[in-house]
PDB file of C-alpha atoms in Angstrom:
ATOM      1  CA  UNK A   1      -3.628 142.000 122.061  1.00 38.00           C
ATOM      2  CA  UNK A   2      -2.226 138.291 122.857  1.00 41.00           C
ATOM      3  CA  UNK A   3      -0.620 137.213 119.511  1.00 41.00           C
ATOM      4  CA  UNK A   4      -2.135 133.647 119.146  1.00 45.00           C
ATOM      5  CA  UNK A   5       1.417 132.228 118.960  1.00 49.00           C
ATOM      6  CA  UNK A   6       1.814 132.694 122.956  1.00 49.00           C
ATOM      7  CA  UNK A   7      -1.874 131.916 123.591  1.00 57.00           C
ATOM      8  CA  UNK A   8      -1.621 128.434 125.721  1.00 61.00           C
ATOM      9  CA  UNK A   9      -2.908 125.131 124.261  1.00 58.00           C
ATOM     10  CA  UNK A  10      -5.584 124.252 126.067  1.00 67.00           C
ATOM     11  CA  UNK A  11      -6.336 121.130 124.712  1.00 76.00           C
ATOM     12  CA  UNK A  12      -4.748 117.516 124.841  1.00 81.00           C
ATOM     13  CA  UNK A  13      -3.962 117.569 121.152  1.00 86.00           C
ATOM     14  CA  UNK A  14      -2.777 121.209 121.053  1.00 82.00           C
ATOM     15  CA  UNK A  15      -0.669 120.615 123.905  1.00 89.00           C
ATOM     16  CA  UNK A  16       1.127 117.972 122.590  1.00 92.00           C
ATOM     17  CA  UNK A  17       1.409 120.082 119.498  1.00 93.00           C
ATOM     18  CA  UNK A  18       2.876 122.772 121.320  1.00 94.00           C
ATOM     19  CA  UNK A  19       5.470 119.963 123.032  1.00 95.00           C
ATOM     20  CA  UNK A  20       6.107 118.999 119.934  1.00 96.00           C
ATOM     21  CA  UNK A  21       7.137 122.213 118.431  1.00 96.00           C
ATOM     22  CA  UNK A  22       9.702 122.676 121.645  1.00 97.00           C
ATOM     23  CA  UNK A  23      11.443 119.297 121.092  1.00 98.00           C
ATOM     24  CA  UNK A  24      11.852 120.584 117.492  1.00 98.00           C
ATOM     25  CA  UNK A  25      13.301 123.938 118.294  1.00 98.00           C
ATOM     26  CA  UNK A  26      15.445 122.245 120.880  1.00 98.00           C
ATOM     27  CA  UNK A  27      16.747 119.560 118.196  1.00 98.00           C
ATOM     28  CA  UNK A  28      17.645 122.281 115.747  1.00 98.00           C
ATOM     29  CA  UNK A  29      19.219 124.596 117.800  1.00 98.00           C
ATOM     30  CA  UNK A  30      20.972 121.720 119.718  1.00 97.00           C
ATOM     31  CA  UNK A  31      22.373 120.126 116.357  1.00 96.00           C
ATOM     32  CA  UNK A  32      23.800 123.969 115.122  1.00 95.00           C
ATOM     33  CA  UNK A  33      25.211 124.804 118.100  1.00 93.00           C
ATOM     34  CA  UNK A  34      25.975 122.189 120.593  1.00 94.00           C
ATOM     35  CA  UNK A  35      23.780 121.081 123.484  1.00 96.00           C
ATOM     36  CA  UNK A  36      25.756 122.819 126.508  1.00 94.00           C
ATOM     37  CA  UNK A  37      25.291 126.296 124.074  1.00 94.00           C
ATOM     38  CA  UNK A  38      21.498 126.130 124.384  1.00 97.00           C
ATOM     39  CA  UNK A  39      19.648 128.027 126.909  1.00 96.00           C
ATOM     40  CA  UNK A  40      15.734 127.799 127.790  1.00 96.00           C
ATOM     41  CA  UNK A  41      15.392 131.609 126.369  1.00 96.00           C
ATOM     42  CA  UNK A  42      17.031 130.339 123.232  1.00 97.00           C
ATOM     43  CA  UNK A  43      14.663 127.601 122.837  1.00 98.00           C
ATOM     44  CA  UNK A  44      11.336 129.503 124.105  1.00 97.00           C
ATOM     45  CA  UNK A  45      12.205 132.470 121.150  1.00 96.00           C
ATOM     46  CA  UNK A  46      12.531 130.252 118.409  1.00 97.00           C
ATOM     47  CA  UNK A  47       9.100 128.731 119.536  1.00 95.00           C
ATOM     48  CA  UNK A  48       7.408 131.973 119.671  1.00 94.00           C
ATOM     49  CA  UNK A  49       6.804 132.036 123.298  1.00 93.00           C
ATOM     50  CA  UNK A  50       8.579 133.973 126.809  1.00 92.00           C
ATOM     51  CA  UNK A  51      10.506 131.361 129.080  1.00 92.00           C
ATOM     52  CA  UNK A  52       7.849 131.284 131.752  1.00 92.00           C
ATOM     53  CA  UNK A  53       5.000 129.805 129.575  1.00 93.00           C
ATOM     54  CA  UNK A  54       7.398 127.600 127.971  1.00 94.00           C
ATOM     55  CA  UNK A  55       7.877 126.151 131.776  1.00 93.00           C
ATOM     56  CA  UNK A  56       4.193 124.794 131.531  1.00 92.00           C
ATOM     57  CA  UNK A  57       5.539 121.972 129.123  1.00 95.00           C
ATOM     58  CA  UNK A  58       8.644 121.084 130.635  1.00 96.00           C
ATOM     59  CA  UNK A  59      10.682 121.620 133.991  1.00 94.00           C
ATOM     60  CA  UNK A  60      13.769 122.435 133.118  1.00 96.00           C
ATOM     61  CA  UNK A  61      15.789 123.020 129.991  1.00 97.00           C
ATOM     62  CA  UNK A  62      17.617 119.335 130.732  1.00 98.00           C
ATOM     63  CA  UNK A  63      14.002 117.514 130.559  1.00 98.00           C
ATOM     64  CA  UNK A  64      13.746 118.762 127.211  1.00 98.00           C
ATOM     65  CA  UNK A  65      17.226 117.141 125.905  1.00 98.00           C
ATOM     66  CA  UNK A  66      17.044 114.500 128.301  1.00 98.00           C
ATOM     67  CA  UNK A  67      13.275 113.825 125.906  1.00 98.00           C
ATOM     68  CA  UNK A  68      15.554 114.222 123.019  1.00 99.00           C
ATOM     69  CA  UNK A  69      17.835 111.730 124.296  1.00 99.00           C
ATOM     70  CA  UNK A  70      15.387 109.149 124.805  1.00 98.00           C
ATOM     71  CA  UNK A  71      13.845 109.417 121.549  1.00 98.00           C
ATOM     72  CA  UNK A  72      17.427 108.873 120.783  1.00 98.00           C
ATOM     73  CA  UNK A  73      17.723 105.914 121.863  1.00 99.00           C
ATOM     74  CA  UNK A  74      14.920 104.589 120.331  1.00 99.00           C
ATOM     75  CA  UNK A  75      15.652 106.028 116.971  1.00 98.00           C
ATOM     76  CA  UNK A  76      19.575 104.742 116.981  1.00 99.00           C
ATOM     77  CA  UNK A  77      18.325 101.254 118.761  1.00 98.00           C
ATOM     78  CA  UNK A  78      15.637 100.386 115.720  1.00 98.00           C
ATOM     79  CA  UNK A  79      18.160 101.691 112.962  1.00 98.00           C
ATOM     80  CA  UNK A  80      20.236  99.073 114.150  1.00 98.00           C
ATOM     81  CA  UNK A  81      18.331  96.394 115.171  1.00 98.00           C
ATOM     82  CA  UNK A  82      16.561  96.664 111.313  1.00 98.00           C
ATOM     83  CA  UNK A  83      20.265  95.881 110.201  1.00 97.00           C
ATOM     84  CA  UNK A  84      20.825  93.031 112.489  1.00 97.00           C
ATOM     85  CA  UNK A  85      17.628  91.266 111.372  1.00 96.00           C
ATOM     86  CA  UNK A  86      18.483  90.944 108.066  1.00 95.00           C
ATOM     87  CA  UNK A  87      21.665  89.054 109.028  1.00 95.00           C
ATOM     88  CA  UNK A  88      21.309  85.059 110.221  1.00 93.00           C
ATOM     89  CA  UNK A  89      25.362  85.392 110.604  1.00 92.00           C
ATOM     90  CA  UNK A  90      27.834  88.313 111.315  1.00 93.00           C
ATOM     91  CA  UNK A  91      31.590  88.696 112.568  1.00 95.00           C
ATOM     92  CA  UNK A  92      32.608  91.077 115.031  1.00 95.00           C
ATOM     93  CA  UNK A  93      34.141  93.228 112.581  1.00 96.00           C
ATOM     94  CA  UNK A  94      30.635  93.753 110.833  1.00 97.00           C
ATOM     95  CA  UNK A  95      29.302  94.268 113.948  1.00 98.00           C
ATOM     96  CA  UNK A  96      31.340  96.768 115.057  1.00 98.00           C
ATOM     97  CA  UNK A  97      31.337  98.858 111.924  1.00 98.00           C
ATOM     98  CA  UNK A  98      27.566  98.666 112.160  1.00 98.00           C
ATOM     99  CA  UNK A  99      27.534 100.156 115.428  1.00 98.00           C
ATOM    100  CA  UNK A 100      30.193 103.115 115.180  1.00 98.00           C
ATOM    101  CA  UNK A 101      28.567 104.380 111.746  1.00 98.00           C
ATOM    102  CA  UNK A 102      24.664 103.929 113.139  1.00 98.00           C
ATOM    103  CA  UNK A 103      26.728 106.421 116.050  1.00 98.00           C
ATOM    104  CA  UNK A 104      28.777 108.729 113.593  1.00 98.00           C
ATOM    105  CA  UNK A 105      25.675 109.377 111.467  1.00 98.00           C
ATOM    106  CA  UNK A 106      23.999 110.715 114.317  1.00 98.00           C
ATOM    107  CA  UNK A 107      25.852 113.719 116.107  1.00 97.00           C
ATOM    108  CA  UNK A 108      22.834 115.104 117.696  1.00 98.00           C
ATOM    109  CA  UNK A 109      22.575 111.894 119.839  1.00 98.00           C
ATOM    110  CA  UNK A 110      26.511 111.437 120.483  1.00 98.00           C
ATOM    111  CA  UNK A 111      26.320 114.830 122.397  1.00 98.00           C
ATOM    112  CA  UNK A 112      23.522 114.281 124.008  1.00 98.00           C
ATOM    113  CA  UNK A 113      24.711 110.990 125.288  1.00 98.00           C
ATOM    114  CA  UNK A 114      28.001 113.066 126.604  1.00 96.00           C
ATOM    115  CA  UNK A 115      25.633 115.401 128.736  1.00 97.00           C
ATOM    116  CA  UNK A 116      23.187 113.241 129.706  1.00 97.00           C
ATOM    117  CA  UNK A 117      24.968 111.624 132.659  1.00 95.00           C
ATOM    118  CA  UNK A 118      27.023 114.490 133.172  1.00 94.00           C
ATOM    119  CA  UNK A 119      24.608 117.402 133.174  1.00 95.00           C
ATOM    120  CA  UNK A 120      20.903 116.528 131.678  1.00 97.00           C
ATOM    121  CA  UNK A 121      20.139 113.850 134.449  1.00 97.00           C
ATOM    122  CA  UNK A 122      21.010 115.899 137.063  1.00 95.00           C
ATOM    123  CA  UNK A 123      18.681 118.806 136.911  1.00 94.00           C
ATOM    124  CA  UNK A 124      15.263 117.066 136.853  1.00 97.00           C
ATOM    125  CA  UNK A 125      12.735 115.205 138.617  1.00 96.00           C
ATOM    126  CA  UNK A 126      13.472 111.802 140.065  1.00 97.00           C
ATOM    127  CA  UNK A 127      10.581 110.469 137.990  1.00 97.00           C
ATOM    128  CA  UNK A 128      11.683 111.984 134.906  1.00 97.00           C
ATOM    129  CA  UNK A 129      15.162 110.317 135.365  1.00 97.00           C
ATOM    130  CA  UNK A 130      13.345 106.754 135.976  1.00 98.00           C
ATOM    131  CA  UNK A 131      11.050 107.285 132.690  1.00 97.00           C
ATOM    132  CA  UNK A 132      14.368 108.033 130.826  1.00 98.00           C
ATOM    133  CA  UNK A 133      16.311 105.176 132.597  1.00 98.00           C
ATOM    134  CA  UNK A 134      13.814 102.864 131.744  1.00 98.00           C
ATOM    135  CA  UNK A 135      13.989 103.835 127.976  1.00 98.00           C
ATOM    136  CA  UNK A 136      17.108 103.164 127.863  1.00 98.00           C
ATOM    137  CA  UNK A 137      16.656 100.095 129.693  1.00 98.00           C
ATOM    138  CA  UNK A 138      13.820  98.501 127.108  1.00 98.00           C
ATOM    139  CA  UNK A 139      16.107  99.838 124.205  1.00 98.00           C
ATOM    140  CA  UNK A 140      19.765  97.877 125.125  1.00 98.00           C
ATOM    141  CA  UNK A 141      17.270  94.733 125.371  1.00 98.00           C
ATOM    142  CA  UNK A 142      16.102  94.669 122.037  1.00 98.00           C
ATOM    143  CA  UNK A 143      19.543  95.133 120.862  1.00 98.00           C
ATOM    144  CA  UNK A 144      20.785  92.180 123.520  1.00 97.00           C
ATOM    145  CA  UNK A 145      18.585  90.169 121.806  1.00 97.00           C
ATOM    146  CA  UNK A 146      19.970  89.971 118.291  1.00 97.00           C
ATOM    147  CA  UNK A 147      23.505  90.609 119.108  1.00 96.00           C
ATOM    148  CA  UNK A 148      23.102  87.334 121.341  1.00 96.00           C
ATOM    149  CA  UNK A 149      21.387  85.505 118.344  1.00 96.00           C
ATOM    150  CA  UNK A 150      24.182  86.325 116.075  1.00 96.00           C
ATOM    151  CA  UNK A 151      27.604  86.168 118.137  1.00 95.00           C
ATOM    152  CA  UNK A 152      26.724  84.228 121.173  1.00 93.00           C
ATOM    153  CA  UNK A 153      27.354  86.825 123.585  1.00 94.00           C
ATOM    154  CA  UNK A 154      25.751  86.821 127.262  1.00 94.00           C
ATOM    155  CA  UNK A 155      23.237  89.309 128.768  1.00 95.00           C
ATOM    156  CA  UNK A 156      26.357  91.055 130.224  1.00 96.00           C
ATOM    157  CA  UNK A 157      28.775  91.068 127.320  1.00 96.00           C
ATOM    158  CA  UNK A 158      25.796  92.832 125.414  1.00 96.00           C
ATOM    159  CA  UNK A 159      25.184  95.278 128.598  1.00 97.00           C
ATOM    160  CA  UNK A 160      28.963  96.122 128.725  1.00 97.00           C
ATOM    161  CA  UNK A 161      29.191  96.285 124.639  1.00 97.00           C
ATOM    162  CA  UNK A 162      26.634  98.841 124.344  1.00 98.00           C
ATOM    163  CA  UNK A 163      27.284 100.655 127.458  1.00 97.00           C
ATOM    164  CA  UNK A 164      31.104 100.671 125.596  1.00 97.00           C
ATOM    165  CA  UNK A 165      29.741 101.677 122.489  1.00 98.00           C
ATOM    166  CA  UNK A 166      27.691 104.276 123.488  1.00 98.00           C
ATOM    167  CA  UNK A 167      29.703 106.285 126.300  1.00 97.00           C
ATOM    168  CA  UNK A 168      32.909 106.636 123.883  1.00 97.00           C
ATOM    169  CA  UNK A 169      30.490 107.917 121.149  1.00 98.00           C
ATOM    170  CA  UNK A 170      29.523 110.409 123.245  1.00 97.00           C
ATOM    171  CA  UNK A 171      33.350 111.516 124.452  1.00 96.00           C
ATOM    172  CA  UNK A 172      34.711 110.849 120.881  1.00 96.00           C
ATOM    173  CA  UNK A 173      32.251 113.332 119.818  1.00 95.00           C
ATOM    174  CA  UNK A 174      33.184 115.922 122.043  1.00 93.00           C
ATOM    175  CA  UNK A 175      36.651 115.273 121.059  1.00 91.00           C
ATOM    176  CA  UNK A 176      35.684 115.202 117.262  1.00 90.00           C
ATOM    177  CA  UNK A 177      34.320 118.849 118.071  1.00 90.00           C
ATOM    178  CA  UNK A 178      36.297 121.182 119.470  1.00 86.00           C
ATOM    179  CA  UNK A 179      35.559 124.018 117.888  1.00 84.00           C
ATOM    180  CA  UNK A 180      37.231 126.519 115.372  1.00 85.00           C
ATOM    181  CA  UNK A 181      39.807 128.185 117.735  1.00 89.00           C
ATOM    182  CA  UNK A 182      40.819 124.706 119.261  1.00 89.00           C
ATOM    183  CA  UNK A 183      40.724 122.601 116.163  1.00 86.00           C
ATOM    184  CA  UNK A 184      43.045 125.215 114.225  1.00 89.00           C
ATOM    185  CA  UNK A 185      44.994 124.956 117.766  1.00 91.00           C
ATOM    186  CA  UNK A 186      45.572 121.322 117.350  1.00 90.00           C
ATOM    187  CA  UNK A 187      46.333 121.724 113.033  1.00 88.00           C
ATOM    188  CA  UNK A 188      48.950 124.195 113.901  1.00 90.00           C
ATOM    189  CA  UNK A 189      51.233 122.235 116.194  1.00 91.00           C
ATOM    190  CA  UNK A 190      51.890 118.453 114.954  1.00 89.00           C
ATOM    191  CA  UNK A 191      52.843 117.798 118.719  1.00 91.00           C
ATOM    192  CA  UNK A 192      48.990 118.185 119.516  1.00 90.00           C
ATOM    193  CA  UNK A 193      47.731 116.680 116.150  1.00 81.00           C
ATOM    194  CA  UNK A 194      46.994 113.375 118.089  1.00 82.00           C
ATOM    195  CA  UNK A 195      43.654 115.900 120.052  1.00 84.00           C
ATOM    196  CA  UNK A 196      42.364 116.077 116.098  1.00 81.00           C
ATOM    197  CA  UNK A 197      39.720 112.775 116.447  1.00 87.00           C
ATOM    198  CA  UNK A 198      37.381 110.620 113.974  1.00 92.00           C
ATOM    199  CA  UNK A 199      34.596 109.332 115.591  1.00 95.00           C
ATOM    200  CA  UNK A 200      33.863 106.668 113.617  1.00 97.00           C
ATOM    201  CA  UNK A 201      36.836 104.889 112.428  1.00 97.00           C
ATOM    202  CA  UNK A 202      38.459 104.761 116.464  1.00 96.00           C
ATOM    203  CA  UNK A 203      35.171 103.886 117.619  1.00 98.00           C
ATOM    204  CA  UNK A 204      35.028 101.143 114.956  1.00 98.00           C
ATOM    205  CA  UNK A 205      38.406 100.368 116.164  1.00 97.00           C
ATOM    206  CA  UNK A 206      37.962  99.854 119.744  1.00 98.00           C
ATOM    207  CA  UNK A 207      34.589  98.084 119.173  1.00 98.00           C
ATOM    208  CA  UNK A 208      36.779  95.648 117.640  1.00 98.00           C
ATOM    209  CA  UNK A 209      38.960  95.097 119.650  1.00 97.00           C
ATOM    210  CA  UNK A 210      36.325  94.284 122.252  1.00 96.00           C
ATOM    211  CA  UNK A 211      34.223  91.884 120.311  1.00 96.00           C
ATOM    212  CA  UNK A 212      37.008  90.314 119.168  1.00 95.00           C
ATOM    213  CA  UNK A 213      38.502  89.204 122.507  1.00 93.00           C
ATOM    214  CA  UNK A 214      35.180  88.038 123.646  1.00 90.00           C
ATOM    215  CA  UNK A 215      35.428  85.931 121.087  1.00 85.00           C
ATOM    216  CA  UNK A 216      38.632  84.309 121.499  1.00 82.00           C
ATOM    217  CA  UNK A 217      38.128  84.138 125.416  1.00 73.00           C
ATOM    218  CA  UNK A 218      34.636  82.258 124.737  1.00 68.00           C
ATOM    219  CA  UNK A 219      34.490  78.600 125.295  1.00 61.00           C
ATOM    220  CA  UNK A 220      34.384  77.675 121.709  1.00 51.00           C
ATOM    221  CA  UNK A 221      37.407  79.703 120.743  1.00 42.00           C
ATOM    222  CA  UNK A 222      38.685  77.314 123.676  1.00 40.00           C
ATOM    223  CA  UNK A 223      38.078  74.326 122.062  1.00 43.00           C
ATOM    224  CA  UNK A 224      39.750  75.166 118.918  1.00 38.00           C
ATOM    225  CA  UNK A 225      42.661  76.379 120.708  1.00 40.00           C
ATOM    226  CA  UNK A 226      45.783  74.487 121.019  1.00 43.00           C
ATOM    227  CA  UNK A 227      45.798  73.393 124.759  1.00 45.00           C
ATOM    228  CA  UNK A 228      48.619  74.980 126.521  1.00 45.00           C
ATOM    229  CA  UNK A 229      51.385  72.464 127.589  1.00 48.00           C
ATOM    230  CA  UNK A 230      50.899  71.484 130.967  1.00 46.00           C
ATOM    231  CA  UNK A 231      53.428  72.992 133.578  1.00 45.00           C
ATOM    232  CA  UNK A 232      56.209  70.237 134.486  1.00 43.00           C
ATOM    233  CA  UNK A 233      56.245  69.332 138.480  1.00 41.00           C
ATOM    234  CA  UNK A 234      58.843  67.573 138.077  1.00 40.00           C
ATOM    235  CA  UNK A 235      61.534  67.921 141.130  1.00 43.00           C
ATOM    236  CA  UNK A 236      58.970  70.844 142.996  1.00 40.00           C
ATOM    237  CA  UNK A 237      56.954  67.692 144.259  1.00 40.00           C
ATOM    238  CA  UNK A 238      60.186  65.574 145.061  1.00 42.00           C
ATOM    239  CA  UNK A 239      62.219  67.882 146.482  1.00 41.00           C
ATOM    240  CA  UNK A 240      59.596  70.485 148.218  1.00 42.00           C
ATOM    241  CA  UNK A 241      61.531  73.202 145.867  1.00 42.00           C
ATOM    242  CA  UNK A 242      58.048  74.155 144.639  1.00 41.00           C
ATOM    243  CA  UNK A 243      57.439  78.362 143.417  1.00 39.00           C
ATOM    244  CA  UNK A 244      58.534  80.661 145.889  1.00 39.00           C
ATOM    245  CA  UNK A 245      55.560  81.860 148.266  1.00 40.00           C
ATOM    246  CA  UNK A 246      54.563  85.294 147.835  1.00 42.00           C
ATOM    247  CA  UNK A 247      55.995  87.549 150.940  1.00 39.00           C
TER     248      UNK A 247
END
């Protein structure tokens, strides 16, 4: 007799249970062992269920992380955005330290950013790829929106700061995580102690370092500025001795 643990839902509610339950497994298994180390058989036996029926919920093992990735996204985006809307003023430093540790604190999401673009996307529908685009999409506008309020930036700084933020989370992690035989590797030779990496504080770092040269190239940094001493023609128009012409 069918165990009724491999019985399929038939219903909307108990499918969505049953989704439910293979997003979990996925999550846990994905957060103990790395995404790239989890196979659809690993996932289907810690549901309860062979590989084949577990293909009635999802495509492909990737839709399943690439789900996990969305929700992601969404998770990370209103953790931070709740911060932000507490502030009515913030420096870039502040900002920057609330986006690497929002980041750090979530490993699960730092991988799957890494193998999103690089594996997950890649091995799934078209359709499922636009649903998960669009995520994304609705998730760096909310952010735009209050890191615009608070330092001034344009639609595109905010694009390219989150795009920044994101991407290097998801190689610093990978970086961050070598694994036992490679991270003893790199502790045993102080030539290759420089491979040993902290997410956070170097993504803090170069987050930084981004906001604040927006800042001093924006047009208010400008007008604080002292002007620059304006270059001397003197002789170059009189005497046609100008700056040599490029060859």
């Amino acid at each position: 007799m069918t165990s009724p643990a491999f019985q399929r839902a038939r219903s909307a509610e108990a499918k969505q249970a049953r989704e439910a339950a293979i997003l979990d497994a996925a999550r846990t298994l994905g957060r103990s062992r790395g995404v790239r180390d989890v196979t659809l058989t690993d996932i289907a036996a810690a549901v309860g269920m062979h590989k084949s029926a577990l293909l009635r919920y999802f495509e492909t093992r990737e839709q399943i992380f690439l789900k996990l990735t969305a929700e992601g996204w969404q998770e990370w985006s209103a953790h931070l955005r709740a911060e932000l809307e507490t502030r009515s003023h913030t420096t870039a430093q502040e900002v920057a330290a609330l986006i690497a540790a929002g980041l750090a604190a979530r490993p699960l999401f730092c991988d799957l950013l890494a193998q999103a673009p690089m594996n997950l996307e890649r091995n799934v529908s078209a359709e499922t790829v636009r649903s998960f685009k669009l995520v994304t999409l609705d998730e760096i506008a909310l952010i735009g929106t209050e890191l615009r309020r608070l330092l001034g930036l344009s639609e595109t700084q905010t694009v390219d700061l989150i795009a920044t933020a994101t991407s290097l989370a998801g190689a610093l992690w990978q970086m961050a995580t070598p694994g036992p035989r490679l991270r003893e590797l790199y502790r045993s030779d102080p030539r290759l102690a420089h491979a040993v990496v902290e997410l956070e504080p170097r993504l803090r770092r170069v987050l930084t370092a981004y906001l604040t040269g927006l800042e001093a190239g924006s047009p208010t940094a400008a007008e604080v500025s002292p002007a620059a001493p304006e270059p001397t023609t003197t002789g170059a128009a009189g005497s046609g001795q100008g700056a040599a012409s490029p060859a």
